[in-house]
Amino acid sequence: MDIAELRNMGIDQSIINHLHEILDFTDEAEPDRSHHAPSRAFVREKRAMAATPADIKEYPNSYVFEVDVPGLKSDQLKVHVGEDNVLAVSGERKREKDKDVVRYIKMERRLGKYLKKFVLPDNADTDKITAVSQDGVLTITVHKKPPPEHMKPKTIQVHVSG
């Protein structure tokens, strides 16, 4: 059962908000949890990655990653390169707190975490990355390193000893 079904059943919005808060607890609250079961954080991360669409383009001098992040402002987005040359894009869109008592009739816009990870190729120059957010699309450009210069054949003169 999802949140929309709860809403359609007439459950009060404040109860649904509390359910959201309860479900967002960290795993530290369960120290006895089986080490074989995936953590809530892992499950949330997998869901966020699956729900964040992206396109990847390769140009002669760069790679371009376009990630849909509707409703997020630039200061709500984080782009970083971590271990093993992994480019990670993350952000979170939270529910706006209404000052008035409000009852949602329908709620379809996506809330929650946005996350996408990309393993960068070896020729990606992690010192030359730009990110621009416009109209709900984050465009990240990763420039390529110049190709290594081929060694020119070199003739070595052999001297006669003696």
Short mmCIF file of C-alpha atoms in Angstrom, two decimals:
data_model
loop_
_atom_site.label_atom_id
_atom_site.label_comp_id
_atom_site.label_asym_id
_atom_site.label_seq_id
_atom_site.Cartn_x
_atom_site.Cartn_y
_atom_site.Cartn_z
CA MET A 1 0.00 0.00 0.00
CA ASP A 2 1.38 3.39 -0.89
CA ILE A 3 0.78 6.88 0.48
CA ALA A 4 -1.72 7.80 -2.24
CA GLU A 5 -3.91 4.85 -1.26
CA LEU A 6 -3.83 5.97 2.37
CA ARG A 7 -4.89 9.44 1.29
CA ASN A 8 -7.71 8.05 -0.85
CA MET A 9 -8.95 6.08 2.15
CA GLY A 10 -9.47 9.39 3.95
CA ILE A 11 -6.61 9.07 6.44
CA ASP A 12 -5.76 12.45 7.95
CA GLN A 13 -2.79 14.24 6.36
CA SER A 14 -1.07 14.80 9.71
CA ILE A 15 -0.99 11.02 10.28
CA ILE A 16 0.52 10.53 6.83
CA ASN A 17 3.15 13.18 7.60
CA HIS A 18 4.04 11.36 10.83
CA LEU A 19 4.34 8.10 8.89
CA HIS A 20 6.82 9.80 6.55
CA GLU A 21 8.88 10.92 9.54
CA ILE A 22 8.79 7.47 11.15
CA LEU A 23 9.87 5.76 7.94
CA ASP A 24 12.77 8.17 7.59
CA PHE A 25 14.55 7.06 10.81
CA THR A 26 18.14 5.96 10.38
CA ASP A 27 19.31 2.39 10.89
CA GLU A 28 21.15 3.29 14.09
CA ALA A 29 17.82 2.86 15.88
CA GLU A 30 18.06 -0.90 15.24
CA PRO A 31 21.45 -2.12 16.54
CA ASP A 32 20.29 -5.76 16.69
CA ARG A 33 19.28 -5.84 13.03
CA SER A 34 20.55 -8.85 11.10
CA HIS A 35 23.78 -8.13 9.25
CA HIS A 36 22.42 -10.09 6.27
CA ALA A 37 19.41 -7.84 5.68
CA PRO A 38 19.92 -4.70 3.59
CA SER A 39 19.84 -1.51 5.61
CA ARG A 40 17.05 1.02 5.18
CA ALA A 41 19.65 3.50 3.92
CA PHE A 42 20.73 1.01 1.24
CA VAL A 43 17.13 0.38 0.17
CA ARG A 44 16.38 4.13 0.07
CA GLU A 45 19.53 4.74 -1.98
CA LYS A 46 18.59 2.04 -4.49
CA ARG A 47 15.06 3.44 -4.84
CA ALA A 48 16.41 6.97 -5.28
CA MET A 49 18.83 5.79 -7.97
CA ALA A 50 16.10 3.90 -9.83
CA ALA A 51 13.76 6.91 -9.68
CA THR A 52 16.31 9.43 -10.97
CA PRO A 53 16.46 9.35 -14.78
CA ALA A 54 19.63 10.38 -16.58
CA ASP A 55 21.17 10.50 -20.05
CA ILE A 56 24.89 10.18 -20.81
CA LYS A 57 26.45 11.58 -23.97
CA GLU A 58 30.00 11.31 -25.24
CA TYR A 59 31.55 14.07 -27.30
CA PRO A 60 35.09 14.14 -28.74
CA ASN A 61 36.40 16.18 -25.77
CA SER A 62 33.90 15.50 -22.98
CA TYR A 63 31.21 13.39 -21.36
CA VAL A 64 27.88 15.04 -20.60
CA PHE A 65 25.49 13.74 -17.94
CA GLU A 66 21.92 15.09 -17.92
CA VAL A 67 19.98 14.26 -14.77
CA ASP A 68 16.31 15.10 -14.19
CA VAL A 69 15.93 16.86 -10.83
CA PRO A 70 12.52 18.58 -10.98
CA GLY A 71 11.75 20.99 -8.20
CA LEU A 72 15.30 21.18 -6.86
CA LYS A 73 17.23 24.42 -6.69
CA SER A 74 20.99 24.60 -7.25
CA ASP A 75 21.68 24.85 -3.51
CA GLN A 76 19.75 21.60 -2.93
CA LEU A 77 22.01 19.63 -5.28
CA LYS A 78 25.37 18.07 -4.56
CA VAL A 79 27.79 16.83 -7.21
CA HIS A 80 31.01 15.13 -6.21
CA VAL A 81 33.58 12.60 -7.38
CA GLY A 82 34.35 9.96 -4.80
CA GLU A 83 36.47 6.87 -4.54
CA ASP A 84 37.05 4.72 -7.60
CA ASN A 85 36.28 7.64 -9.93
CA VAL A 86 32.53 7.59 -9.15
CA LEU A 87 30.55 10.73 -9.99
CA ALA A 88 27.61 11.09 -7.60
CA VAL A 89 24.67 13.47 -7.93
CA SER A 90 22.35 13.83 -4.95
CA GLY A 91 19.61 16.06 -3.64
CA GLU A 92 16.38 15.97 -1.74
CA ARG A 93 12.99 17.49 -2.30
CA LYS A 94 11.09 17.78 0.95
CA ARG A 95 7.44 18.37 1.56
CA GLU A 96 6.65 22.01 2.12
CA LYS A 97 5.19 22.65 5.56
CA ASP A 98 1.75 24.19 5.17
CA LYS A 99 0.85 26.88 7.69
CA ASP A 100 -2.84 26.27 7.13
CA VAL A 101 -4.66 23.02 7.65
CA VAL A 102 -4.66 21.41 4.23
CA ARG A 103 -5.96 18.15 2.86
CA TYR A 104 -4.35 16.92 -0.33
CA ILE A 105 -6.84 15.64 -2.84
CA LYS A 106 -4.10 14.24 -5.03
CA MET A 107 -0.33 14.17 -4.65
CA GLU A 108 1.71 12.96 -7.60
CA ARG A 109 4.84 15.10 -7.55
CA ARG A 110 7.88 13.19 -6.44
CA LEU A 111 9.26 13.89 -2.98
CA GLY A 112 12.36 12.44 -1.38
CA LYS A 113 15.93 11.83 -2.34
CA TYR A 114 17.44 12.05 -5.78
CA LEU A 115 20.60 10.06 -6.36
CA LYS A 116 22.54 8.91 -9.37
CA LYS A 117 26.04 7.45 -9.55
CA PHE A 118 28.24 7.03 -12.60
CA VAL A 119 31.61 5.31 -12.88
CA LEU A 120 33.78 7.67 -14.89
CA PRO A 121 36.10 6.29 -17.59
CA ASP A 122 39.86 6.42 -17.04
CA ASN A 123 40.24 9.31 -19.47
CA ALA A 124 37.83 11.57 -17.53
CA ASP A 125 39.55 14.65 -16.12
CA THR A 126 38.06 14.99 -12.63
CA ASP A 127 39.71 18.39 -12.25
CA LYS A 128 37.63 19.77 -15.12
CA ILE A 129 33.98 19.22 -14.18
CA THR A 130 31.18 21.78 -14.49
CA ALA A 131 27.56 21.51 -13.38
CA VAL A 132 24.65 23.71 -14.48
CA SER A 133 21.04 23.39 -13.33
CA GLN A 134 18.29 24.79 -15.53
CA ASP A 135 14.58 24.00 -15.87
CA GLY A 136 14.75 20.88 -13.68
CA VAL A 137 17.69 19.35 -15.54
CA LEU A 138 21.19 19.19 -14.10
CA THR A 139 23.85 19.08 -16.82
CA ILE A 140 27.29 17.91 -15.75
CA THR A 141 30.17 18.17 -18.18
CA VAL A 142 33.30 16.12 -17.52
CA HIS A 143 36.15 16.97 -19.86
CA LYS A 144 38.40 14.24 -21.20
CA LYS A 145 42.11 14.08 -20.56
CA PRO A 146 44.17 14.58 -23.70
CA PRO A 147 45.20 11.27 -25.23
CA PRO A 148 48.70 10.17 -24.33
CA GLU A 149 51.29 11.06 -26.89
CA HIS A 150 52.56 8.10 -28.84
CA MET A 151 56.22 7.48 -28.46
CA LYS A 152 58.10 8.18 -31.61
CA PRO A 153 60.44 5.41 -32.74
CA LYS A 154 63.94 6.11 -31.59
CA THR A 155 67.05 4.58 -33.02
CA ILE A 156 69.86 3.91 -30.61
CA GLN A 157 73.35 3.84 -32.02
CA VAL A 158 75.40 0.84 -30.98
CA HIS A 159 79.04 1.59 -30.17
CA VAL A 160 81.81 -0.94 -30.48
CA SER A 161 83.66 -1.43 -27.24
CA GLY A 162 87.21 -2.31 -27.18
#
